[in-house]
Short mmCIF file of C-alpha atoms in Angstrom, two decimals:
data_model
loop_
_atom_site.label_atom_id
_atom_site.label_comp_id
_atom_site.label_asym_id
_atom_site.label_seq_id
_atom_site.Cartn_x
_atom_site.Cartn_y
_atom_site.Cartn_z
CA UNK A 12 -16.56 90.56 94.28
CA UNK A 13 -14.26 90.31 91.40
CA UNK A 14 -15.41 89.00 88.07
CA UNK A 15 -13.16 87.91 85.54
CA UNK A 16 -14.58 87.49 81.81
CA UNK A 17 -13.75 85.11 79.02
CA UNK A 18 -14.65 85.49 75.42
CA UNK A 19 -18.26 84.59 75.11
CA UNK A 20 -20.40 83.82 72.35
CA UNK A 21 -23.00 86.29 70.79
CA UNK A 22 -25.98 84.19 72.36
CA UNK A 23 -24.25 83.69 75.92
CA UNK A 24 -24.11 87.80 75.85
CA UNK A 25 -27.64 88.06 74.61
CA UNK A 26 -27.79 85.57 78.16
CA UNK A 27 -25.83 87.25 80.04
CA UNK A 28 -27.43 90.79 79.14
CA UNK A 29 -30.58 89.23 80.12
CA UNK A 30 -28.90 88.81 83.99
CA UNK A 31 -27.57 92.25 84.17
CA UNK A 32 -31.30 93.48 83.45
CA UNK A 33 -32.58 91.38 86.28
CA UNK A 34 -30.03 92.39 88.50
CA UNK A 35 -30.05 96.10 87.72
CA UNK A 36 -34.08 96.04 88.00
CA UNK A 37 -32.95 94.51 91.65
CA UNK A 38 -30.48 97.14 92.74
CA UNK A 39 -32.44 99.56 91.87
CA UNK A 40 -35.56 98.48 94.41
CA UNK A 41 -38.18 97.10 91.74
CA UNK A 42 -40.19 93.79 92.49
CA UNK A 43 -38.40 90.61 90.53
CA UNK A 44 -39.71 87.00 90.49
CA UNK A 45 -37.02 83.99 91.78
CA UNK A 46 -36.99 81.77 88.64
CA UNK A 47 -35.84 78.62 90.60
CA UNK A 48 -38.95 78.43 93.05
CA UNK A 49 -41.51 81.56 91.19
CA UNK A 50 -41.06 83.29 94.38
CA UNK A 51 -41.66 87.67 94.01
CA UNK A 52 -39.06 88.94 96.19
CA UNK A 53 -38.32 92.90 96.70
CA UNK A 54 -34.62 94.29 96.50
CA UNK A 55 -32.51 92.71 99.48
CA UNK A 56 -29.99 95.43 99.05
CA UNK A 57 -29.71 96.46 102.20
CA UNK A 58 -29.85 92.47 103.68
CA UNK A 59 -26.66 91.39 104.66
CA UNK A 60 -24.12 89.27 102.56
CA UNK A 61 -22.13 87.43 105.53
CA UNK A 62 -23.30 85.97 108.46
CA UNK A 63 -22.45 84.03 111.21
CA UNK A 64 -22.56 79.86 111.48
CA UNK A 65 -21.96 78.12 115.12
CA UNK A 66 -18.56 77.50 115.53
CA UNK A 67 -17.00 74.26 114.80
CA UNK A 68 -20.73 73.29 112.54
CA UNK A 69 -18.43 72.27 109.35
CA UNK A 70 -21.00 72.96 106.92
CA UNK A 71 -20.77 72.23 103.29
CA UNK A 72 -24.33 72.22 101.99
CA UNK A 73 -27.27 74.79 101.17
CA UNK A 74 -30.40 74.75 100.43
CA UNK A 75 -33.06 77.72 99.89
CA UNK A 76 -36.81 77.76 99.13
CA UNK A 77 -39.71 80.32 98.28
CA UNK A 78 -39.29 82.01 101.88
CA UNK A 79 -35.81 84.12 102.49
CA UNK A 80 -34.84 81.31 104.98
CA UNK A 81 -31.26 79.40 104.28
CA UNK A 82 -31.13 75.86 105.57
CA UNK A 83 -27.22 74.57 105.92
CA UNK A 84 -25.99 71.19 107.02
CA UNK A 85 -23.35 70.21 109.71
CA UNK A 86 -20.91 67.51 108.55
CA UNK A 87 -20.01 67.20 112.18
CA UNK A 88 -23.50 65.09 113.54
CA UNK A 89 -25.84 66.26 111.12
CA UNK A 90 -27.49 69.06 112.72
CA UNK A 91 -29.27 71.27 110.53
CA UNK A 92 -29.21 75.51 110.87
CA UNK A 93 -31.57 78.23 109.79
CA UNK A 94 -30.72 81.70 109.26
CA UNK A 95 -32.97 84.52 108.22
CA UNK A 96 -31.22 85.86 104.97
CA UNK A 97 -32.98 89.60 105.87
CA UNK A 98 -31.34 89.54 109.11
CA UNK A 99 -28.50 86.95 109.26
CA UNK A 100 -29.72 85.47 112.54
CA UNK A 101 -30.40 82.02 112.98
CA UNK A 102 -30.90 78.91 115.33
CA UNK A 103 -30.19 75.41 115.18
CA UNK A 104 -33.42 73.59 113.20
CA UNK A 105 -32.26 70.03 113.86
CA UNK A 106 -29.35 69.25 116.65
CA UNK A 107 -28.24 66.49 114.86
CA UNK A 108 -26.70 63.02 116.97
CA UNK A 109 -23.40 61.14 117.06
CA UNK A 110 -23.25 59.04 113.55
CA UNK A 111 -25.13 61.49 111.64
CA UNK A 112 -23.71 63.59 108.85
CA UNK A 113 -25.71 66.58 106.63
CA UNK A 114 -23.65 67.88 103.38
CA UNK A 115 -26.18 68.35 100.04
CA UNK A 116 -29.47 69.67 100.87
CA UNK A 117 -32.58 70.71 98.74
CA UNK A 118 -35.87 71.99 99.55
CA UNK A 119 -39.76 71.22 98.20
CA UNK A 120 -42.03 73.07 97.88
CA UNK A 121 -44.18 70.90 100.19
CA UNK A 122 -41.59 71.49 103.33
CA UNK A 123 -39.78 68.82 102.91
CA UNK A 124 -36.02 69.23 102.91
CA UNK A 125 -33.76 66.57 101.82
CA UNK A 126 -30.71 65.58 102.88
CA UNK A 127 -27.27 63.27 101.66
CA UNK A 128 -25.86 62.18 104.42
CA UNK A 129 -22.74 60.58 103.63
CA UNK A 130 -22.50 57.36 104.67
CA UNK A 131 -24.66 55.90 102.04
CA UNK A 132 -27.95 57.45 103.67
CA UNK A 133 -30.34 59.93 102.89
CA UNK A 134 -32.89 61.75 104.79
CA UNK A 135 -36.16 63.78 104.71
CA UNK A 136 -36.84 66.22 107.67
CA UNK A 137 -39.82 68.51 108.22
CA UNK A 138 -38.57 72.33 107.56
CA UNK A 139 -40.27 74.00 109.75
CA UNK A 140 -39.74 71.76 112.97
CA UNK A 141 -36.62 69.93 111.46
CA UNK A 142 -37.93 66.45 112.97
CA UNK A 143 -36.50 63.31 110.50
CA UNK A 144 -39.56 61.91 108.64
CA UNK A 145 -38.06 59.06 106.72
CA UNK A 146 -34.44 57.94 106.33
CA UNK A 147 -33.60 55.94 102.82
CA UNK A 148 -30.95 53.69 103.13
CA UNK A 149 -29.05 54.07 99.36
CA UNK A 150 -26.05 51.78 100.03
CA UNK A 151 -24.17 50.56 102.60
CA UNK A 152 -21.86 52.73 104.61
CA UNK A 153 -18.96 51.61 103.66
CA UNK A 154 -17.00 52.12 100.47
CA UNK A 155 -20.05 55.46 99.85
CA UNK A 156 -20.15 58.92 99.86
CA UNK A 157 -23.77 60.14 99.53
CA UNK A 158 -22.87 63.99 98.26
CA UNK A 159 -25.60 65.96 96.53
CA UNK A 160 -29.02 65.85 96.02
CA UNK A 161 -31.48 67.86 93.32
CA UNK A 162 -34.62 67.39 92.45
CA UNK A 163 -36.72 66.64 89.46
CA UNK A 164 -39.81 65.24 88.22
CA UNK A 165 -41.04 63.20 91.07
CA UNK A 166 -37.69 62.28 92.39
CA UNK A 167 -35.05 63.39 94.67
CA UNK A 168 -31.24 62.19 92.90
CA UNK A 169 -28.64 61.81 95.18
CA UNK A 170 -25.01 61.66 93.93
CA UNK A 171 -22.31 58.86 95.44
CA UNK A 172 -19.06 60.04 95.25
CA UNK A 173 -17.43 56.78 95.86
CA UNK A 174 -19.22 54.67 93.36
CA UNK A 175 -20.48 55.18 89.99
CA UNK A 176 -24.05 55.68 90.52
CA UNK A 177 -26.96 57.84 91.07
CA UNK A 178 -30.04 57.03 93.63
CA UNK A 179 -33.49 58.12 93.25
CA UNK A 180 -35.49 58.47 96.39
CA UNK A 181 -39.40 59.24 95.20
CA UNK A 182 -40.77 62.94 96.73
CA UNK A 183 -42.91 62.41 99.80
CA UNK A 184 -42.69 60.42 102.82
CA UNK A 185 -42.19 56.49 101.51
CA UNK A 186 -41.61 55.05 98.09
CA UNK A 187 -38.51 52.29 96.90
CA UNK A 188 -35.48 53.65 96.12
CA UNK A 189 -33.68 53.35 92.31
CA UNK A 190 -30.13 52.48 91.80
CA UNK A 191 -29.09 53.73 88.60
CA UNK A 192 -25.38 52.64 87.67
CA UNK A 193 -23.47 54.97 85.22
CA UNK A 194 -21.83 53.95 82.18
CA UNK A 195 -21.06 55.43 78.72
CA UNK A 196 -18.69 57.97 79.12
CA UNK A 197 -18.19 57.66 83.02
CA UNK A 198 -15.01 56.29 84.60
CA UNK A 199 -15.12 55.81 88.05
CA UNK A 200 -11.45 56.67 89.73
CA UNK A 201 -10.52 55.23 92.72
CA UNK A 202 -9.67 56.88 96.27
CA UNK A 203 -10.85 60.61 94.79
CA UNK A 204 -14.18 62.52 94.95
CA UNK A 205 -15.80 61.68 91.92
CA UNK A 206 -19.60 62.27 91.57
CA UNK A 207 -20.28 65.82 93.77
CA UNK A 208 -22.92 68.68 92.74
CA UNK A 209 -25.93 67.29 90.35
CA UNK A 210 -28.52 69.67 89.16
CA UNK A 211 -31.28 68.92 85.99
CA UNK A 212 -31.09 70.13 82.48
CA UNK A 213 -33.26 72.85 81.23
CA UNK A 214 -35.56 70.32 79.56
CA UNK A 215 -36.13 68.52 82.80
CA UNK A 216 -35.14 64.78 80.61
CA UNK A 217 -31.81 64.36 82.40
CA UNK A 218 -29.67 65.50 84.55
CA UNK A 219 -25.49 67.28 85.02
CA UNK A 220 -23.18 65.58 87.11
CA UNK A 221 -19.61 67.29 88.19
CA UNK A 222 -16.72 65.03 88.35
CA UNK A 223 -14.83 66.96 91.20
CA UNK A 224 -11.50 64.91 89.75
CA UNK A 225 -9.88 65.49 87.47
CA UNK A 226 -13.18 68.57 86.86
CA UNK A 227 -15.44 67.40 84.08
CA UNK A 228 -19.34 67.56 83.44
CA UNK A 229 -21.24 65.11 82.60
CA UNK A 230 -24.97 64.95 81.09
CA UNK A 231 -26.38 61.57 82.83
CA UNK A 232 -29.84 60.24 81.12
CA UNK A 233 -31.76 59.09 83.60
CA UNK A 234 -33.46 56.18 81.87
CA UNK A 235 -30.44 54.45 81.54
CA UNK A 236 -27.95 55.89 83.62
CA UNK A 237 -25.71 56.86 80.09
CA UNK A 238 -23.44 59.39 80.67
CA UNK A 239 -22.35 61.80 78.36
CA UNK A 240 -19.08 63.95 78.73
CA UNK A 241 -20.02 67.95 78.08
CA UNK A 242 -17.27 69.48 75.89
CA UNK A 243 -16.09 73.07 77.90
CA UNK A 244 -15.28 75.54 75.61
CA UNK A 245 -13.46 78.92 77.23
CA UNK A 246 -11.91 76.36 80.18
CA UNK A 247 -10.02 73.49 80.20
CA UNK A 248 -12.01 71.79 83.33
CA UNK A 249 -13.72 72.19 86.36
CA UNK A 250 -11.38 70.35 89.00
CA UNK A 251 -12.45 71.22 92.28
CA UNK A 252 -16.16 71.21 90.86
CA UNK A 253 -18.79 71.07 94.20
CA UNK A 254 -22.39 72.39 93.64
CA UNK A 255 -24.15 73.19 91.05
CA UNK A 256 -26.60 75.77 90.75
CA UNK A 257 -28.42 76.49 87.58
CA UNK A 258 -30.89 79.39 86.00
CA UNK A 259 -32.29 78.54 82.11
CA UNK A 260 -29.30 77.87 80.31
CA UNK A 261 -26.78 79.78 82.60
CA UNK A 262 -24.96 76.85 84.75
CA UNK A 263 -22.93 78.29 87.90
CA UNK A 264 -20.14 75.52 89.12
CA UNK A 265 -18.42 76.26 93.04
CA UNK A 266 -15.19 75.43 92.61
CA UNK A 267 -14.42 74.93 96.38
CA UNK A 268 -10.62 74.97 96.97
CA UNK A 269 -10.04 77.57 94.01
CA UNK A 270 -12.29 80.02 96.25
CA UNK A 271 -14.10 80.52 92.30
CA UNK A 272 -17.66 79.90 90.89
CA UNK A 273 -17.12 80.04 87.18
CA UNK A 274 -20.39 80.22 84.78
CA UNK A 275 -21.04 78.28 81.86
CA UNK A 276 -23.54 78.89 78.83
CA UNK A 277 -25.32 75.80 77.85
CA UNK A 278 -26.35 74.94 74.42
CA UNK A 279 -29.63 73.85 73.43
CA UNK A 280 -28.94 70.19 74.16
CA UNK A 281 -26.70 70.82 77.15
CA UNK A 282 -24.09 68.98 75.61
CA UNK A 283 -21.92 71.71 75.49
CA UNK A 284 -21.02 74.60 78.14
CA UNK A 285 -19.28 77.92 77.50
CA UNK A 286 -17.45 79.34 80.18
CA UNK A 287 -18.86 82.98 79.99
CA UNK A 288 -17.45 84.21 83.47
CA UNK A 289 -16.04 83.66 86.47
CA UNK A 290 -17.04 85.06 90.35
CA UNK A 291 -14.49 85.41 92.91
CA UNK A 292 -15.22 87.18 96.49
CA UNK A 293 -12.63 88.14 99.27
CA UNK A 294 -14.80 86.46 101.55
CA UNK A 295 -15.15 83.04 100.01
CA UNK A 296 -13.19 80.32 102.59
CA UNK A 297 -13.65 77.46 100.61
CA UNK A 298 -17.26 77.39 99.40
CA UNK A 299 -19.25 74.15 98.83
CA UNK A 300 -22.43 74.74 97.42
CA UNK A 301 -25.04 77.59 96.56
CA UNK A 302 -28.44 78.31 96.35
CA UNK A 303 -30.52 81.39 95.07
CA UNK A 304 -32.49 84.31 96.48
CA UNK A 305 -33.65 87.27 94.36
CA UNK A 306 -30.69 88.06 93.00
CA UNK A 307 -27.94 86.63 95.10
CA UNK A 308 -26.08 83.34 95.24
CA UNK A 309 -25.50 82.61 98.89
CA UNK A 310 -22.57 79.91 99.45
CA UNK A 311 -21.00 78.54 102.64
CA UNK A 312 -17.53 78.46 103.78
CA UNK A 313 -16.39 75.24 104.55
CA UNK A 314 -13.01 76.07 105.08
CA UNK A 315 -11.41 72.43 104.27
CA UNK A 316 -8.09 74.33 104.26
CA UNK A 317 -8.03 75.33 108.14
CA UNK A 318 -8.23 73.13 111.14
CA UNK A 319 -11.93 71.77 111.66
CA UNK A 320 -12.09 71.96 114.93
CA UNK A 321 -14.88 72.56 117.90
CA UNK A 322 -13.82 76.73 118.20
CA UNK A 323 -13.31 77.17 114.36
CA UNK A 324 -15.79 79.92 113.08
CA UNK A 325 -17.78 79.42 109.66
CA UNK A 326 -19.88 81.76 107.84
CA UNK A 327 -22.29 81.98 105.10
CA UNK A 328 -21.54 84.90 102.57
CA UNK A 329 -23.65 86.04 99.22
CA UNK A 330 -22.65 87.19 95.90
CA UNK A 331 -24.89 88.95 93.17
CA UNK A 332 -25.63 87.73 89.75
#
């Protein structure tokens, strides 16, 4: 891994000190709790930091819970994979169908793992047997990209790259879904990715957007579907911006075709974001989106730059914070 370091302020070192400590008391074999899902994990040093995918599964999204199990979506039908982050291995959860497409994932605590799936859909499967439990209709098909999906308070927020709006699907099994245009700030461009990775500000009241083109974040109130533009200080944008992973105030942002993940400092109203570092990694073939474990990021390779075919190989790789 190669980390490249910009000028940070004095309280994203204090922040960043606060990682190395965490990661250092992880290295070194000691007992650490996962701040996204209050998980105790021990050191996964010696768990490995690549493994395999099936070939031709074209995954792009990743999602992780309290257990050291990685669920990954197939942008090819749908089908959904787990792998066993102490091991690597895995097997196919869900086999997915003709029509059917898997990209953002998260997962509840309660089991149940949600998925965008593209063509204005999104759907909830069981995690343990990967059976489909409900599937929300969000738009129609056409003229929609259902991308990302993070959740918060009682609702699951699914991003739409090809329109200017957010949907809220309520946690659990049934429930109306909430169209929530976006205005303020926002300007929807035509025939790009807009809308992509979406995670929740530290004070749970609204939520950050990334504007894959031309690479800007946004702060979207969810109320009113406002959204403001957060000023970047230490970068001039985010193009290529794809998931978003955050941890307190630290904000990590996959830059997919750059083969980068740079991280940003948030300030107390997340209005702002101060690019403290960047992580780059031999290994990374175009990574989508991330999740946590312990203290690794694990990303995987979509590999939009080489021919997506039935025989192409994928892999899942991890990183350390």
């Amino acid at each position: 891994m190669i980390r490249n370091h910009a000028h940070p302020s004095r309280r994203a070192l204090l922040g960043g000190a606060a990682l190395t400590v965490l990661a250092t008391a992880t290295a070194t074999g000691t007992t650490t709790a996962n701040a996204t899902t209050g998980a105790s994990t021990s050191s996964s040093k010696a768990w490995p930091t690549e493994f395999p995918l099936p070939d031709g599964f074209l995954p792009e999204g990743i999602a992780i819970g309290r257990k050291p199990y990685a669920y990954m979506g197939s942008r090819a039908n749908g089908a959904l994979y787990r792998t066993d982050l102490r091991t690597g291995r895995g097997g196919i959860l869900f086999p997915g169908a003709t029509g059917l497409v898997a990209v953002g994932l998260k997962l509840d605590d309660d089991g149940l793992l949600y998925v965008a799936g593209s063509t204005g859909v999104a759907r909830v499967h069981d995690a343990r047997t990967g059976e489909i439990l409900t599937t929300h209709q969000l738009s129609e098909p056409a003229g929609h990209f259902i991308n990302d999906v993070t959740l918060q308070g009682d609702k699951a927020w699914f991003t739409d790259s090809r329109a200017a709006a957010l949907y809220a699907v309520p946690r659990g099994r049934s429930g109306a879904v909430r169209t929530l245009p976006l205005t303020g700030d926002w300007v929807q461009l035509p025939d790009v990715i807009n809308a992509n990775g979406v995670v929740g500000t530290p004070d749970g009241r609204a939520l950050i957007v990334v504007k894959s083109t031309p690479g800007e974040l946004y702060k979207v109130n969810t109320r009113t579907g406002h959204a403001t533009r957060i000023t970047l200080a230490g970068a001039t944008d985010v193009v290529n911006g794809d998931g978003l992973y955050r941890i307190g105030r630290t904000l990590y942002v996959v830059q997919n075709r750059l083969n980068l993940i740079s991280v940003f400092h948030l300030n107390a109203t997340s209005t702002k974001a101060t690019l403290t570092g960047t992580i780059t990694n031999p290994r990374f073939d175009v990574p989508t989106t991330a999740a946590r474990y312990g203290n690794r990021l694990y990303l995987v390779n979509a590999r939009f730059t080489s021919p997506q075919l039935p025989e192409t190989t994928f892999t899942g790789v991890s990183v350390p914070i």
